[in-house]
Structures are given as structure tokens and as C-alpha cells.
Amino acid sequence: RPTPEDEGVALIRRSLALGLTYLDTAPMYGVGQSEARYGRALRGVPRDSFLLSTKVGRVLRPGAAGQPPTWAFDFSAAGVRASFESSLTRLGLERVDILFVHDPDDHHAQAVAEAFPVLMELRAQGKVKAIGAGMNQWQMELDFARRGFCDCFLLAGRYTLLDQSALAEFLPYCLEQGIAVVAGGPYNSGILAVGPREGATYNYRPADAGMMEKARRIAAVCARHQVDLRAAALQLVVAHPAIVSVIPGARSIAEVEENVTLLERPIPVGLWAELKDAGLLDPAAPTPGTRP
């Protein structure tokens, strides 16, 4: 549902007050509204008191008469430059800390040939501090890492309580190379936030029967240990030493305050042992209390 602008701005300011000083946005989010709201919320905030990432790979286009704006993929060098400059305007900033190439899944060749060279140029000029990619898959991010392009990544939904597919190859490589990973989608777009109920979504689609059953079994283990499923979902993600931050998403001040609380709740080590013994969690997954 739509979030009124004043509520969005208040959410950002409350997040900063809670010590959440890493902020992520993109031109696609709200078709420019997210960046504009960050710009309003950050007005007057000391620039070195927060880190902000935004993205390139989509350009915004004005809508027809009376219609809202739209976006379109554009990973060309010119498109990346135009996207970045328009982002700075909406944000009211002279630089951003992190710039990600956004979902280049079907545009790999152009991202390599055109988008990343522009990002490296912007980094050399000091207009961004770090560059990388934000995606819902780890395989292409690993390719970009091996090409030497990236300082960091945003990986959504591929290291969670339900999906540890990034654990074997991607996360160890990033840890070895000193590449920071931000984990997005720790609730897999809904099912780990609301539980395995009818209509729950997994990676932006209705959860299938197999995933629903796995979520039910995980939720049952959490219930036996009197642990909130959401707390387990968040704390598993940040227990991995390659992961430096998690973006659970929050629609309201109450949700962002709840996320902070969930990260701080104690979880008995027996919960993680039971999940691994039941084959519900990869045995190699670092868990809270075991992170080196």
C-alpha cells in the first residue's frame, strides 16, 4: 500500500536516531519517490554521519499527460551517467557512498562493457566511494567479483533461513577478497515475516507447497524454543562474517523499531542445532555465538 511522504520521511529520521546509519535506495523505488524522500529527510543531517547507496541501470521517464512516471532498463554508459546525476538531484547530495548496478541479469555484457567502467570512473573522481551490484542472484555477482570490479554487493534473498544457496561459493569468496556483502530480503519478501500462512510470498511470488512446508517446519522449531521467526531470520543473516549489514525493509516507524528489537533478542543455541539436525539449515552456516 502507498506510504504517505511525511510517514516515509519520519521513518528515515527515526532510523537515523536509532543508529541505523546505512541507507539504501534506488531510482526504481517509488519511481523516484524513495530518493526524493531521502533527500528531504537528510536535509541538514551531517554528511559524514550516514552511508547511502543508490543504483543505476534504470532510467526514469515522465509519464504521459496525467500519468505517473515510468522506468526502463538502461545499462549504457550514457544511461548510467544520466541516472546517477538525476539521483544526486533527487537526493540533494554531491556524492553517494555506494553505487550499485541494479539487476543486470539480462544485461550482463552491457554491464561489463559500459556500466562498470562508468562506475569505476565515478569512484576515481570521488563521486562514489565504493561500487558493486545489487541483485537477487549470487552467480552473476560472483562473476563481477572475479573480474575485479566490485568493493561490495547487495544480495537479496539468497542467504536466508530458507535459502542458503550463497553459502558455499559466493560468501567465502567475498570474505577472502575483503568484499563486503549487504543482505537484502532476509524475510524472502514476506514468508519469514508473516509466517507460513495462506497468501504468504516467497521471493515476490506466492510460496509453493514445498517452501510453505519448509517454512512451517522452521516456524515449529522456533516456537518450541520460544523464538520469534523474524528474530531467527535476521540474526542468522548477520551472523555470517562476510555480511556487514541487513536490509529487512520497514514500512513504518513501528516496523523499524521492531527490527532493531528482533536483532537484539537472545536466541538459544539449541535452536540452531535443531534446525541443522533436521536438515532445515545448512550445517556450515555460521550462527549467532559462533561467528569468528
Coordinates of C-alpha atoms in Angstrom, one line a residue:
R1 CA 0.0 0.0 0.0
P2 CA 1.2 3.6 -0.5
T3 CA 3.1 5.2 2.3
P4 CA 2.5 9.0 2.7
E5 CA 5.5 11.1 2.2
D6 CA 5.5 12.5 5.7
E7 CA 5.5 9.0 7.1
G8 CA 8.4 8.0 4.9
V9 CA 10.5 11.0 5.9
A10 CA 9.7 10.3 9.6
L11 CA 10.7 6.7 9.2
I12 CA 14.1 7.7 7.8
R13 CA 14.7 10.2 10.6
R14 CA 13.7 7.7 13.3
S15 CA 16.1 5.1 11.7
L16 CA 19.0 7.6 12.0
A17 CA 18.1 8.3 15.6
L18 CA 18.1 4.5 16.3
G19 CA 21.7 4.4 15.0
L20 CA 20.8 2.8 11.6
T21 CA 23.2 4.9 9.6
Y22 CA 23.3 2.8 6.4
L23 CA 20.6 3.8 4.0
D24 CA 19.7 2.2 0.7
T25 CA 17.6 3.5 -2.2
A26 CA 17.3 3.4 -6.0
P27 CA 15.6 5.3 -8.8
M28 CA 13.2 2.4 -9.3
Y29 CA 11.8 2.5 -5.8
G30 CA 8.7 4.5 -6.0
V31 CA 9.8 5.7 -9.4
G32 CA 12.0 8.4 -7.9
Q33 CA 9.9 8.9 -4.8
S34 CA 12.3 7.0 -2.5
E35 CA 15.3 9.1 -3.4
A36 CA 13.3 12.3 -3.1
R37 CA 12.1 11.3 0.4
Y38 CA 15.7 10.6 1.4
G39 CA 16.7 14.0 0.1
R40 CA 14.1 15.7 2.2
A41 CA 14.8 13.6 5.3
L42 CA 18.6 14.1 5.1
R43 CA 18.5 17.8 4.6
G44 CA 20.6 19.3 7.4
V45 CA 22.0 15.9 8.5
P46 CA 25.8 15.9 8.7
R47 CA 27.0 14.2 5.6
D48 CA 29.6 12.0 7.3
S49 CA 27.0 10.7 9.8
F50 CA 25.5 8.2 7.4
L51 CA 26.3 6.0 4.4
L52 CA 24.0 5.9 1.4
S53 CA 23.8 3.6 -1.5
T54 CA 21.7 4.0 -4.7
K55 CA 21.7 2.3 -8.0
V56 CA 22.0 2.6 -11.8
G57 CA 20.6 0.5 -14.6
R58 CA 17.1 2.1 -14.8
V59 CA 16.2 5.5 -16.2
L60 CA 13.1 7.3 -15.3
R61 CA 10.8 8.7 -17.9
P62 CA 8.0 11.3 -17.5
G63 CA 4.5 9.8 -17.8
A64 CA 2.0 10.9 -20.4
A65 CA -0.3 13.7 -19.6
G66 CA -1.8 12.9 -16.2
Q67 CA 0.1 9.7 -15.8
P68 CA 2.8 8.8 -13.3
P69 CA 6.4 8.5 -14.4
T70 CA 7.8 5.1 -15.6
W71 CA 11.2 3.5 -15.7
A72 CA 13.1 1.5 -18.3
F73 CA 16.3 -0.6 -18.2
D74 CA 19.4 1.2 -19.4
F75 CA 22.9 -0.1 -18.7
S76 CA 24.6 2.0 -21.4
A77 CA 27.4 4.4 -20.4
A78 CA 25.2 7.4 -21.2
G79 CA 22.2 5.9 -19.3
V80 CA 24.3 5.2 -16.2
R81 CA 25.7 8.8 -16.2
A82 CA 22.2 10.3 -16.6
S83 CA 20.8 8.0 -13.9
F84 CA 23.5 8.9 -11.4
E85 CA 23.2 12.7 -12.0
S86 CA 19.4 12.6 -11.6
S87 CA 19.8 10.6 -8.4
L88 CA 22.1 13.2 -7.0
T89 CA 19.5 15.8 -7.8
R90 CA 16.7 14.0 -6.1
L91 CA 18.9 13.2 -3.1
G92 CA 20.2 16.7 -2.8
L93 CA 23.8 15.3 -2.4
E94 CA 27.1 15.9 -4.2
R95 CA 28.2 12.3 -3.8
V96 CA 26.9 8.9 -2.7
D97 CA 28.9 6.3 -0.7
I98 CA 28.0 3.2 -2.7
L99 CA 26.7 2.9 -6.2
F100 CA 25.3 -0.5 -7.3
V101 CA 24.4 -1.8 -10.8
H102 CA 20.8 -2.8 -10.3
D103 CA 19.6 -6.2 -11.5
P104 CA 21.7 -6.6 -14.7
D105 CA 20.5 -10.2 -15.0
D106 CA 19.6 -10.0 -18.7
H107 CA 22.2 -7.3 -19.5
H108 CA 25.5 -8.9 -18.4
A109 CA 27.5 -7.9 -21.4
Q110 CA 26.5 -4.3 -21.4
A111 CA 27.0 -4.1 -17.6
V112 CA 30.6 -5.3 -18.1
A113 CA 31.3 -3.2 -21.2
E114 CA 29.6 0.0 -20.3
A115 CA 28.1 0.3 -16.8
F116 CA 31.0 -0.8 -14.7
P117 CA 33.6 1.3 -16.5
V118 CA 31.5 4.4 -15.7
L119 CA 31.2 3.3 -12.0
M120 CA 34.9 2.9 -11.8
E121 CA 35.3 6.4 -13.4
L122 CA 33.0 7.9 -10.8
R123 CA 34.9 6.1 -8.0
A124 CA 38.2 7.5 -9.3
Q125 CA 36.6 11.0 -9.3
G126 CA 35.5 10.7 -5.7
K127 CA 31.8 10.9 -6.6
V128 CA 31.3 7.5 -5.1
K129 CA 33.4 5.6 -2.5
A130 CA 32.5 2.1 -3.4
I131 CA 30.9 0.2 -6.3
G132 CA 29.1 -3.1 -6.8
A133 CA 25.9 -4.8 -7.9
G134 CA 22.5 -5.3 -6.3
M135 CA 20.8 -8.5 -7.4
N136 CA 18.5 -11.4 -6.5
Q137 CA 21.2 -13.9 -7.6
W138 CA 24.7 -14.6 -6.4
Q139 CA 26.1 -16.3 -9.5
M140 CA 26.5 -13.1 -11.6
E141 CA 27.7 -11.2 -8.6
L142 CA 30.5 -13.8 -8.2
D143 CA 31.4 -13.2 -11.8
F144 CA 31.7 -9.5 -11.3
A145 CA 33.7 -10.1 -8.2
R146 CA 36.2 -12.3 -10.1
R147 CA 36.5 -9.6 -12.7
G148 CA 37.8 -7.3 -10.0
F149 CA 35.1 -4.6 -10.4
C150 CA 33.5 -4.6 -7.0
D151 CA 34.0 -3.4 -3.5
C152 CA 30.7 -4.6 -2.2
F153 CA 27.4 -6.3 -3.1
L154 CA 23.8 -6.2 -2.2
L155 CA 22.4 -9.7 -2.4
A156 CA 18.7 -10.2 -1.9
G157 CA 17.0 -13.4 -0.7
R158 CA 19.9 -15.8 -1.3
Y159 CA 21.2 -16.1 2.2
T160 CA 18.2 -16.5 4.5
L161 CA 16.7 -19.1 6.8
L162 CA 15.0 -20.6 3.7
D163 CA 17.8 -20.3 1.2
Q164 CA 21.5 -20.6 1.9
S165 CA 22.5 -21.0 -1.7
A166 CA 25.1 -18.3 -1.5
L167 CA 26.9 -20.0 1.4
A168 CA 29.2 -22.5 -0.4
E169 CA 30.9 -20.3 -3.1
F170 CA 29.9 -16.6 -3.0
L171 CA 30.2 -15.6 0.6
P172 CA 33.5 -17.4 1.2
Y173 CA 35.0 -15.7 -1.9
C174 CA 33.8 -12.3 -0.8
L175 CA 35.2 -12.9 2.7
E176 CA 38.5 -14.0 1.3
Q177 CA 38.7 -11.0 -1.0
G178 CA 37.6 -8.4 1.6
I179 CA 34.4 -7.7 -0.4
A180 CA 31.5 -6.5 1.8
V181 CA 28.1 -8.0 1.4
V182 CA 24.8 -6.4 2.3
A183 CA 22.0 -8.9 2.7
G184 CA 18.6 -7.8 1.3
G185 CA 15.3 -9.6 1.6
P186 CA 16.1 -11.6 4.8
Y187 CA 12.4 -12.4 5.0
N188 CA 12.3 -13.7 1.4
S189 CA 9.8 -11.0 0.6
G190 CA 7.3 -12.0 3.2
I191 CA 7.0 -15.6 4.3
L192 CA 9.6 -15.3 7.1
A193 CA 8.0 -12.1 8.3
V194 CA 4.3 -13.2 8.4
G195 CA 4.9 -16.9 8.8
P196 CA 3.8 -19.8 6.6
R197 CA 0.2 -18.6 6.3
E198 CA -2.1 -18.6 3.3
G199 CA -1.1 -16.0 0.8
A200 CA 2.5 -15.7 2.1
T201 CA 5.0 -14.8 -0.6
Y202 CA 8.5 -16.2 -1.3
N203 CA 10.8 -14.1 -3.4
Y204 CA 7.9 -11.9 -4.6
R205 CA 5.6 -14.8 -5.7
P206 CA 3.1 -16.9 -3.8
A207 CA 5.1 -19.6 -1.9
D208 CA 4.7 -23.0 -3.3
A209 CA 3.8 -26.1 -1.3
G210 CA 7.4 -27.2 -0.7
M211 CA 8.6 -23.9 0.5
M212 CA 5.5 -23.5 2.7
E213 CA 6.2 -26.8 4.3
K214 CA 9.8 -25.9 5.0
A215 CA 8.7 -22.7 6.5
R216 CA 6.2 -24.5 8.7
R217 CA 8.9 -26.8 10.0
I218 CA 11.3 -23.9 10.7
A219 CA 8.5 -22.0 12.4
A220 CA 7.7 -25.0 14.6
V221 CA 11.3 -25.3 15.8
C222 CA 11.3 -21.6 16.6
A223 CA 8.0 -22.0 18.5
R224 CA 9.5 -24.9 20.6
H225 CA 12.3 -22.6 21.6
Q226 CA 10.0 -19.6 22.1
V227 CA 11.8 -17.6 19.5
D228 CA 10.2 -15.2 17.1
L229 CA 10.6 -16.5 13.5
R230 CA 11.6 -13.0 12.4
A231 CA 14.4 -12.7 15.0
A232 CA 15.8 -16.0 13.8
A233 CA 15.7 -14.9 10.2
L234 CA 17.5 -11.6 10.9
Q235 CA 20.1 -13.0 13.3
L236 CA 21.1 -15.9 11.1
V237 CA 21.9 -13.5 8.3
V238 CA 24.1 -11.1 10.2
A239 CA 26.0 -14.0 11.9
H240 CA 27.9 -14.6 8.7
P241 CA 31.3 -12.8 8.8
A242 CA 31.0 -11.7 5.1
I243 CA 27.8 -9.8 5.7
V244 CA 28.1 -6.3 7.1
S245 CA 24.5 -5.2 7.1
V246 CA 21.0 -6.4 6.5
I247 CA 18.1 -4.6 4.9
P248 CA 14.8 -6.1 6.1
G249 CA 12.7 -3.2 4.9
A250 CA 10.3 -1.2 7.0
R251 CA 7.1 0.5 6.1
S252 CA 6.6 2.3 9.4
I253 CA 8.4 3.6 12.4
A254 CA 6.9 0.7 14.4
E255 CA 8.4 -1.8 12.0
V256 CA 11.9 -0.3 12.1
E257 CA 11.8 -0.2 15.9
E258 CA 10.7 -3.8 15.9
N259 CA 13.5 -4.9 13.6
V260 CA 16.0 -3.4 16.0
T261 CA 14.5 -5.2 18.9
L262 CA 14.4 -8.5 17.0
L263 CA 18.1 -8.3 16.3
E264 CA 18.8 -7.9 20.0
R265 CA 16.7 -10.7 21.3
P266 CA 18.6 -13.7 22.8
I267 CA 18.3 -16.9 20.9
P268 CA 19.2 -20.3 22.5
V269 CA 22.0 -22.1 20.6
G270 CA 19.8 -25.2 20.7
L271 CA 17.5 -23.7 18.1
W272 CA 20.3 -23.6 15.5
A273 CA 21.4 -27.1 16.4
E274 CA 17.9 -28.4 16.0
L275 CA 17.5 -26.7 12.6
K276 CA 20.7 -28.2 11.4
D277 CA 20.0 -31.7 12.7
A278 CA 16.6 -31.6 11.0
G279 CA 18.2 -30.7 7.7
L280 CA 16.5 -27.3 7.7
L281 CA 19.7 -25.2 7.9
D282 CA 23.0 -25.8 6.1
P283 CA 25.4 -27.4 8.6
A284 CA 28.1 -24.9 7.5
A285 CA 26.0 -21.8 8.2
P286 CA 27.6 -19.6 10.9
T287 CA 25.1 -19.0 13.7
P288 CA 24.9 -16.3 16.4
G289 CA 27.5 -17.1 19.1
T290 CA 29.7 -19.0 16.6
R291 CA 30.9 -16.2 14.4
P292 CA 34.7 -15.9 14.4

